[in-house]
Amino acid sequence: MNKQQCVSLTEIIHISSSAMATRKAFFVILIALLISILVAVPTRAQSIGVCYGMLGNNLPQPTAVVNLYRSNGIGRMRLYDPNQTALRALRNSNIQLIMDVPRTELQSLASNPSAAANWVQANVVAFWPSVSFRYIAVGNELIPGDAAAQYVLPAMRNVQTALSSAGLQIKVSTAVDTGVLGQSFPPSNGAFSAAAQAYLAPILQFLRGNNAPLLVNVYPYFSYADNPSQISLAYALFTAGGVVVQDGQFGYQNLFDAQVDAVYAALEKAGAGSVVVVVSESGWPSAGGFAASVNNARTYNQNLIRHVGRGTPRRAGRAIEAYLFAMFNENQKSPGVEQNFGLFYPNGQPVYPISFSQGAIDEVDGLADVRSVY
């Protein structure tokens, strides 16, 4: 082997070593990128829960309901009262729970710290830690017009004190609907009505001080049904092909985002911009009224599941914690659409096919693309 051949061989070895190093670095970067993607994009509907209402005389037993949640990969539940059978069924299920304090108990819990302590002991401490309590919701849609609205904040304080005394770090909040807004269009003009502000101002201070969210029930369906001449069905169902409402720097392609961001704008105006909105109810009926159909219900709910991980234009990239309403059609609710928000029939069969994975892509009965867009 001559000198030139030795040099050439050395160069080849050097080039080969460099190529191997480059390939190794490439694979390390690729693996890191894949890991980051897997961490950033949940494989399950981590920010999606489903509300478990019980206003029906033909509903399955709570044990069967919990099994239905688990078999469908639903990791969060809202329960509207501390039903003891349901709480026992939730033990060791790893399902995270919003549990409501019923309206009928608010006055007692507001006026008597001992009653709040007893309530917490009987309904929370007795089941913790085998039941994973996420939030306690003190009242549902009581502000501003319900006579019990005056009891919400003092009950929240007493329940929070009782939880802290028991050594439990569980957030306490209340659930409102978008009717608390005096203005909502465009979203940046969102502001609480004077009547709602009177109750919400000290409640928001409480939430901010405890790093707790505001629970908001958000229903594009009712807004669309009340005003179909001004709101398009595509805008309500997440299927609009482009921006429908331009609000300064923010473009809105769906009504859900516009409603949530109107609440955020109101929070900012109230000095509570750091308070997070948790969507404690949202859904679309499959029968019983205007625009209530299986196709529309499936389109809305599937799109919502896929959308929440992206946030809203005003809170882009911040996943929205949301709870679909509801698990079952409930035959003891008011006739019409109220009986038909369920994802499942009481026999456990789905009202329509739906995937609780946020990555699901499907075509809804050939009528609408299941897309997740701002």
Short mmCIF file of C-alpha atoms in Angstrom, two decimals:
data_model
loop_
_atom_site.label_atom_id
_atom_site.label_comp_id
_atom_site.label_asym_id
_atom_site.label_seq_id
_atom_site.Cartn_x
_atom_site.Cartn_y
_atom_site.Cartn_z
CA MET A 1 0.00 0.00 0.00
CA ASN A 2 1.57 3.32 -1.05
CA LYS A 3 1.43 6.63 0.80
CA GLN A 4 -1.39 7.96 -1.35
CA GLN A 5 -3.44 4.85 -0.66
CA CYS A 6 -2.74 5.22 3.11
CA VAL A 7 -3.89 8.85 3.01
CA SER A 8 -6.98 7.91 1.09
CA LEU A 9 -7.77 5.12 3.54
CA THR A 10 -7.26 7.48 6.48
CA GLU A 11 -9.59 10.01 4.87
CA ILE A 12 -12.20 7.32 4.27
CA ILE A 13 -12.00 6.21 7.90
CA HIS A 14 -12.25 9.84 9.04
CA ILE A 15 -15.22 10.52 6.74
CA SER A 16 -16.93 7.31 7.85
CA SER A 17 -16.40 8.19 11.52
CA SER A 18 -17.76 11.69 10.92
CA ALA A 19 -20.77 10.27 9.10
CA MET A 20 -21.46 7.85 11.94
CA ALA A 21 -21.21 10.68 14.46
CA THR A 22 -23.54 12.81 12.37
CA ARG A 23 -26.06 9.97 12.10
CA LYS A 24 -25.85 9.35 15.84
CA ALA A 25 -26.45 13.03 16.57
CA PHE A 26 -29.34 13.02 14.11
CA PHE A 27 -31.01 10.06 15.82
CA VAL A 28 -30.49 11.59 19.27
CA ILE A 29 -32.19 14.80 18.08
CA LEU A 30 -34.97 12.82 16.39
CA ILE A 31 -35.65 10.78 19.53
CA ALA A 32 -35.68 13.94 21.66
CA LEU A 33 -38.11 15.56 19.23
CA LEU A 34 -40.42 12.55 19.30
CA ILE A 35 -40.40 12.51 23.09
CA SER A 36 -41.24 16.21 23.23
CA ILE A 37 -44.14 15.68 20.83
CA LEU A 38 -45.48 12.76 22.87
CA VAL A 39 -45.29 14.84 26.03
CA ALA A 40 -46.93 17.87 24.43
CA VAL A 41 -49.78 16.01 22.71
CA PRO A 42 -51.84 13.87 25.09
CA THR A 43 -52.77 10.40 23.86
CA ARG A 44 -55.92 10.46 25.97
CA ALA A 45 -58.46 13.18 26.55
CA GLN A 46 -56.61 14.40 29.64
CA SER A 47 -58.45 17.73 29.74
CA ILE A 48 -61.88 16.23 28.95
CA GLY A 49 -64.34 15.03 31.55
CA VAL A 50 -68.02 14.12 31.41
CA CYS A 51 -70.81 15.27 33.74
CA TYR A 52 -72.68 12.48 35.51
CA GLY A 53 -76.26 13.66 36.02
CA MET A 54 -78.76 11.44 37.80
CA LEU A 55 -82.15 12.91 36.85
CA GLY A 56 -83.47 9.69 35.39
CA ASN A 57 -85.42 6.70 36.71
CA ASN A 58 -83.79 4.22 34.35
CA LEU A 59 -80.08 4.94 34.79
CA PRO A 60 -77.49 2.23 35.47
CA GLN A 61 -76.02 1.72 38.91
CA PRO A 62 -73.01 3.90 39.78
CA THR A 63 -70.61 0.94 39.67
CA ALA A 64 -71.62 0.29 36.06
CA VAL A 65 -71.31 4.02 35.30
CA VAL A 66 -67.77 4.18 36.65
CA ASN A 67 -66.87 1.12 34.58
CA LEU A 68 -68.31 2.88 31.51
CA TYR A 69 -66.12 5.92 32.18
CA ARG A 70 -63.05 3.74 32.54
CA SER A 71 -63.74 1.59 29.48
CA ASN A 72 -64.03 4.74 27.38
CA GLY A 73 -60.90 6.34 28.78
CA ILE A 74 -62.78 9.19 30.45
CA GLY A 75 -60.55 10.36 33.28
CA ARG A 76 -62.66 13.13 34.82
CA MET A 77 -66.22 13.37 36.16
CA ARG A 78 -68.53 16.03 37.50
CA LEU A 79 -71.00 14.85 40.13
CA TYR A 80 -73.79 17.24 41.11
CA ASP A 81 -74.17 16.10 44.71
CA PRO A 82 -72.24 13.88 47.12
CA ASN A 83 -74.10 10.71 46.20
CA GLN A 84 -72.65 8.13 48.56
CA THR A 85 -73.13 5.15 46.24
CA ALA A 86 -71.36 6.99 43.44
CA LEU A 87 -68.51 8.03 45.74
CA ARG A 88 -68.04 4.43 46.86
CA ALA A 89 -67.99 3.31 43.22
CA LEU A 90 -65.29 5.90 42.45
CA ARG A 91 -62.87 4.49 44.99
CA ASN A 92 -59.54 3.50 43.41
CA SER A 93 -60.86 4.34 39.93
CA ASN A 94 -58.30 7.14 39.32
CA ILE A 95 -61.14 9.28 37.96
CA GLN A 96 -60.68 12.92 38.99
CA LEU A 97 -63.84 14.45 40.41
CA ILE A 98 -65.61 17.79 40.55
CA MET A 99 -68.21 17.41 43.29
CA ASP A 100 -70.97 19.97 43.77
CA VAL A 101 -72.45 21.26 46.98
CA PRO A 102 -76.20 21.19 46.25
CA ARG A 103 -78.20 24.40 46.45
CA THR A 104 -80.29 23.02 49.30
CA GLU A 105 -77.23 22.84 51.57
CA LEU A 106 -75.72 26.24 50.86
CA GLN A 107 -77.45 28.26 53.58
CA SER A 108 -76.44 25.81 56.29
CA LEU A 109 -72.81 25.63 55.13
CA ALA A 110 -72.64 29.42 54.76
CA SER A 111 -73.98 30.23 58.22
CA ASN A 112 -72.37 27.45 60.25
CA PRO A 113 -68.67 26.53 60.02
CA SER A 114 -69.38 23.36 61.99
CA ALA A 115 -71.91 22.27 59.38
CA ALA A 116 -69.29 22.83 56.68
CA ALA A 117 -66.76 20.82 58.67
CA ASN A 118 -69.26 17.98 59.07
CA TRP A 119 -70.09 18.08 55.35
CA VAL A 120 -66.42 17.85 54.42
CA GLN A 121 -65.83 15.00 56.87
CA ALA A 122 -68.81 12.98 55.61
CA ASN A 123 -68.40 13.58 51.88
CA VAL A 124 -64.71 14.23 51.27
CA VAL A 125 -62.49 13.01 54.12
CA ALA A 126 -64.44 9.74 54.35
CA PHE A 127 -63.49 8.92 50.75
CA TRP A 128 -60.08 10.56 50.38
CA PRO A 129 -57.54 9.53 49.08
CA SER A 130 -59.18 6.60 47.28
CA VAL A 131 -61.43 9.14 45.53
CA SER A 132 -59.48 11.82 43.67
CA PHE A 133 -61.27 15.11 44.41
CA ARG A 134 -60.25 17.84 41.98
CA TYR A 135 -62.63 20.69 42.85
CA ILE A 136 -65.59 21.32 45.12
CA ALA A 137 -68.19 23.39 43.26
CA VAL A 138 -70.29 25.43 45.68
CA GLY A 139 -73.51 26.02 43.78
CA ASN A 140 -74.34 25.76 40.08
CA GLU A 141 -75.61 28.71 38.01
CA LEU A 142 -76.91 30.62 41.03
CA ILE A 143 -75.28 33.98 40.28
CA PRO A 144 -76.73 36.53 39.96
CA GLY A 145 -80.48 35.89 40.03
CA ASP A 146 -81.03 32.99 42.43
CA ALA A 147 -82.02 33.74 46.02
CA ALA A 148 -79.26 31.38 47.17
CA ALA A 149 -76.56 33.45 45.45
CA GLN A 150 -75.96 35.32 48.72
CA TYR A 151 -74.78 32.10 50.35
CA VAL A 152 -72.22 31.09 47.72
CA LEU A 153 -69.16 32.98 48.94
CA PRO A 154 -69.57 32.36 52.70
CA ALA A 155 -70.17 28.68 51.97
CA MET A 156 -67.05 28.60 49.79
CA ARG A 157 -65.01 30.11 52.61
CA ASN A 158 -66.31 27.68 55.22
CA VAL A 159 -65.80 24.65 52.97
CA GLN A 160 -62.25 25.80 52.13
CA THR A 161 -61.47 26.28 55.82
CA ALA A 162 -62.83 22.81 56.61
CA LEU A 163 -60.75 21.23 53.83
CA SER A 164 -57.61 23.01 55.01
CA SER A 165 -58.25 21.98 58.61
CA ALA A 166 -58.49 18.38 57.39
CA GLY A 167 -55.13 18.74 55.68
CA LEU A 168 -56.60 18.52 52.18
CA GLN A 169 -55.43 20.75 49.32
CA ILE A 170 -58.59 20.71 47.21
CA LYS A 171 -59.69 23.79 45.28
CA VAL A 172 -63.10 25.33 45.99
CA SER A 173 -65.04 27.26 43.35
CA THR A 174 -68.54 27.88 42.03
CA ALA A 175 -70.10 27.28 38.61
CA VAL A 176 -71.66 30.10 36.61
CA ASP A 177 -73.07 30.29 33.10
CA THR A 178 -72.28 32.84 30.42
CA GLY A 179 -75.37 34.78 31.49
CA VAL A 180 -73.10 36.52 34.02
CA LEU A 181 -71.75 38.54 31.09
CA GLY A 182 -73.37 41.90 30.43
CA GLN A 183 -71.38 42.19 27.20
CA SER A 184 -69.81 39.41 25.17
CA PHE A 185 -69.35 40.64 21.58
CA PRO A 186 -66.79 40.94 20.32
CA PRO A 187 -65.00 38.76 22.88
CA SER A 188 -62.57 41.52 23.89
CA ASN A 189 -65.59 43.56 25.07
CA GLY A 190 -66.54 40.81 27.50
CA ALA A 191 -67.62 42.25 30.86
CA PHE A 192 -69.67 41.02 33.77
CA SER A 193 -73.09 42.53 34.28
CA ALA A 194 -73.47 44.86 37.25
CA ALA A 195 -75.73 42.32 38.99
CA ALA A 196 -73.20 39.51 38.53
CA GLN A 197 -70.23 41.72 39.40
CA ALA A 198 -71.71 42.44 42.83
CA TYR A 199 -71.38 38.74 43.70
CA LEU A 200 -68.36 37.88 41.59
CA ALA A 201 -65.96 40.63 42.69
CA PRO A 202 -65.28 39.10 46.15
CA ILE A 203 -65.54 35.56 44.77
CA LEU A 204 -62.85 36.29 42.20
CA GLN A 205 -60.66 37.70 44.95
CA PHE A 206 -61.16 34.43 46.84
CA LEU A 207 -60.34 32.35 43.75
CA ARG A 208 -57.25 34.39 42.98
CA GLY A 209 -56.03 34.10 46.58
CA ASN A 210 -56.44 30.32 46.52
CA ASN A 211 -55.18 29.81 42.96
CA ALA A 212 -58.54 28.24 42.11
CA PRO A 213 -60.37 28.37 38.75
CA LEU A 214 -63.75 29.81 37.89
CA LEU A 215 -66.11 27.09 36.65
CA VAL A 216 -68.15 28.23 33.65
CA ASN A 217 -70.92 26.37 31.79
CA VAL A 218 -70.50 27.19 28.10
CA TYR A 219 -73.21 26.31 25.55
CA PRO A 220 -72.79 27.51 21.96
CA TYR A 221 -75.91 25.47 21.19
CA PHE A 222 -78.25 27.80 23.09
CA SER A 223 -76.64 30.91 21.63
CA TYR A 224 -77.07 29.50 18.13
CA ALA A 225 -80.63 28.27 18.74
CA ASP A 226 -81.62 31.69 20.10
CA ASN A 227 -80.13 33.60 17.18
CA PRO A 228 -79.67 31.45 14.04
CA SER A 229 -80.03 34.45 11.75
CA GLN A 230 -76.86 36.02 13.17
CA ILE A 231 -74.82 32.91 14.10
CA SER A 232 -73.99 30.25 11.53
CA LEU A 233 -74.27 26.57 12.35
CA ALA A 234 -70.71 26.00 11.12
CA TYR A 235 -69.41 28.64 13.54
CA ALA A 236 -71.23 26.89 16.41
CA LEU A 237 -70.05 23.38 15.41
CA PHE A 238 -66.31 24.14 14.91
CA THR A 239 -66.63 23.56 11.14
CA ALA A 240 -66.23 27.08 9.76
CA GLY A 241 -63.59 27.16 7.04
CA GLY A 242 -61.99 30.42 8.15
CA VAL A 243 -62.15 33.32 10.55
CA VAL A 244 -65.74 34.37 11.23
CA VAL A 245 -65.14 37.07 13.83
CA GLN A 246 -62.01 39.22 13.75
CA ASP A 247 -61.46 40.87 17.11
CA GLY A 248 -58.31 42.96 16.96
CA GLN A 249 -55.36 40.57 16.88
CA PHE A 250 -57.59 37.55 17.56
CA GLY A 251 -59.48 35.66 14.87
CA TYR A 252 -62.34 33.36 15.84
CA GLN A 253 -63.44 30.37 13.80
CA ASN A 254 -65.77 28.94 16.45
CA LEU A 255 -68.27 30.27 18.95
CA PHE A 256 -66.94 28.20 21.86
CA ASP A 257 -63.62 30.06 21.84
CA ALA A 258 -65.41 33.39 21.52
CA GLN A 259 -67.55 32.64 24.58
CA VAL A 260 -64.64 31.44 26.70
CA ASP A 261 -62.51 34.44 25.70
CA ALA A 262 -65.36 36.81 26.51
CA VAL A 263 -65.21 35.42 30.06
CA TYR A 264 -61.43 35.88 30.12
CA ALA A 265 -61.83 39.49 28.96
CA ALA A 266 -64.37 40.04 31.75
CA LEU A 267 -61.98 38.51 34.28
CA GLU A 268 -59.22 40.84 33.14
CA LYS A 269 -61.50 43.87 33.48
CA ALA A 270 -62.40 42.68 36.99
CA GLY A 271 -58.73 42.50 37.98
CA ALA A 272 -58.72 38.69 37.95
CA GLY A 273 -56.91 37.92 34.71
CA SER A 274 -54.86 35.21 36.41
CA VAL A 275 -57.97 33.15 37.25
CA VAL A 276 -58.28 30.16 34.92
CA VAL A 277 -61.59 29.23 33.31
CA VAL A 278 -62.62 25.58 33.62
CA VAL A 279 -65.51 24.72 31.32
CA SER A 280 -67.65 22.77 33.77
CA GLU A 281 -70.38 21.97 31.21
CA SER A 282 -70.68 22.04 27.43
CA GLY A 283 -72.62 19.95 24.97
CA TRP A 284 -75.17 19.70 22.18
CA PRO A 285 -78.51 17.86 22.24
CA SER A 286 -79.18 14.99 19.84
CA ALA A 287 -82.97 15.45 19.73
CA GLY A 288 -85.89 17.45 21.10
CA GLY A 289 -85.52 20.89 19.56
CA PHE A 290 -84.14 23.24 16.93
CA ALA A 291 -80.85 22.01 15.37
CA ALA A 292 -80.83 19.15 17.86
CA SER A 293 -79.75 16.08 15.91
CA VAL A 294 -77.40 13.14 16.24
CA ASN A 295 -75.16 14.53 13.49
CA ASN A 296 -74.88 17.96 15.07
CA ALA A 297 -74.35 16.58 18.56
CA ARG A 298 -71.62 14.26 17.41
CA THR A 299 -69.94 16.96 15.35
CA TYR A 300 -69.90 19.46 18.21
CA ASN A 301 -68.77 17.07 20.93
CA GLN A 302 -66.11 15.33 18.87
CA ASN A 303 -64.71 18.64 17.70
CA LEU A 304 -64.71 20.00 21.24
CA ILE A 305 -62.73 16.98 22.44
CA ARG A 306 -60.13 17.53 19.75
CA HIS A 307 -60.05 21.29 20.21
CA VAL A 308 -59.53 21.83 23.93
CA GLY A 309 -55.85 20.93 23.91
CA ARG A 310 -55.08 24.00 21.79
CA GLY A 311 -56.59 26.67 23.99
CA THR A 312 -58.39 29.78 22.77
CA PRO A 313 -56.99 32.69 20.77
CA ARG A 314 -56.72 34.75 23.97
CA ARG A 315 -55.06 31.87 25.82
CA ALA A 316 -53.35 30.11 22.92
CA GLY A 317 -51.52 26.90 23.74
CA ARG A 318 -53.11 26.55 27.18
CA ALA A 319 -55.25 23.43 27.22
CA ILE A 320 -58.82 24.00 28.34
CA GLU A 321 -60.13 21.70 31.05
CA ALA A 322 -63.66 20.91 29.91
CA TYR A 323 -66.53 18.63 30.89
CA LEU A 324 -69.06 17.38 28.37
CA PHE A 325 -72.69 17.43 29.39
CA ALA A 326 -73.77 14.76 29.91
CA MET A 327 -73.07 11.07 30.30
CA PHE A 328 -76.71 9.94 29.83
CA ASN A 329 -80.02 11.08 28.43
CA GLU A 330 -82.02 11.84 31.60
CA ASN A 331 -85.77 11.29 31.35
CA GLN A 332 -86.68 13.25 34.48
CA LYS A 333 -85.33 16.53 33.18
CA SER A 334 -87.58 19.06 31.41
CA PRO A 335 -89.03 17.64 28.17
CA GLY A 336 -87.29 18.58 24.95
CA VAL A 337 -83.58 19.17 24.47
CA GLU A 338 -82.82 18.96 28.21
CA GLN A 339 -83.52 15.22 28.10
CA ASN A 340 -81.25 14.64 25.13
CA PHE A 341 -77.74 15.88 25.91
CA GLY A 342 -76.49 12.40 26.76
CA LEU A 343 -73.55 10.68 25.11
CA PHE A 344 -75.02 7.33 26.14
CA TYR A 345 -78.44 5.81 26.52
CA PRO A 346 -79.31 4.47 30.00
CA ASN A 347 -78.55 0.95 28.74
CA GLY A 348 -74.91 1.99 28.23
CA GLN A 349 -75.06 2.07 24.43
CA PRO A 350 -73.66 5.21 22.76
CA VAL A 351 -76.15 7.66 21.26
CA TYR A 352 -73.58 8.08 18.47
CA PRO A 353 -69.99 6.94 17.94
CA ILE A 354 -67.48 9.22 19.63
CA SER A 355 -63.82 8.96 20.55
CA PHE A 356 -62.52 10.52 23.74
CA SER A 357 -59.01 10.68 22.33
CA GLN A 358 -57.99 14.21 21.43
CA GLY A 359 -56.11 12.89 18.43
CA ALA A 360 -59.16 11.30 16.84
CA ILE A 361 -59.87 12.25 13.22
CA ASP A 362 -63.11 11.17 11.71
CA GLU A 363 -65.85 12.17 9.32
CA VAL A 364 -69.16 12.76 11.00
CA ASP A 365 -71.75 10.75 9.12
CA GLY A 366 -70.46 12.20 5.86
CA LEU A 367 -71.83 15.64 6.72
CA ALA A 368 -69.10 17.54 8.52
CA ASP A 369 -65.39 17.21 9.00
CA VAL A 370 -64.31 16.72 12.58
CA ARG A 371 -61.78 19.53 12.66
CA SER A 372 -60.22 21.45 15.49
CA VAL A 373 -59.56 25.05 14.51
CA TYR A 374 -59.60 28.42 16.16
#
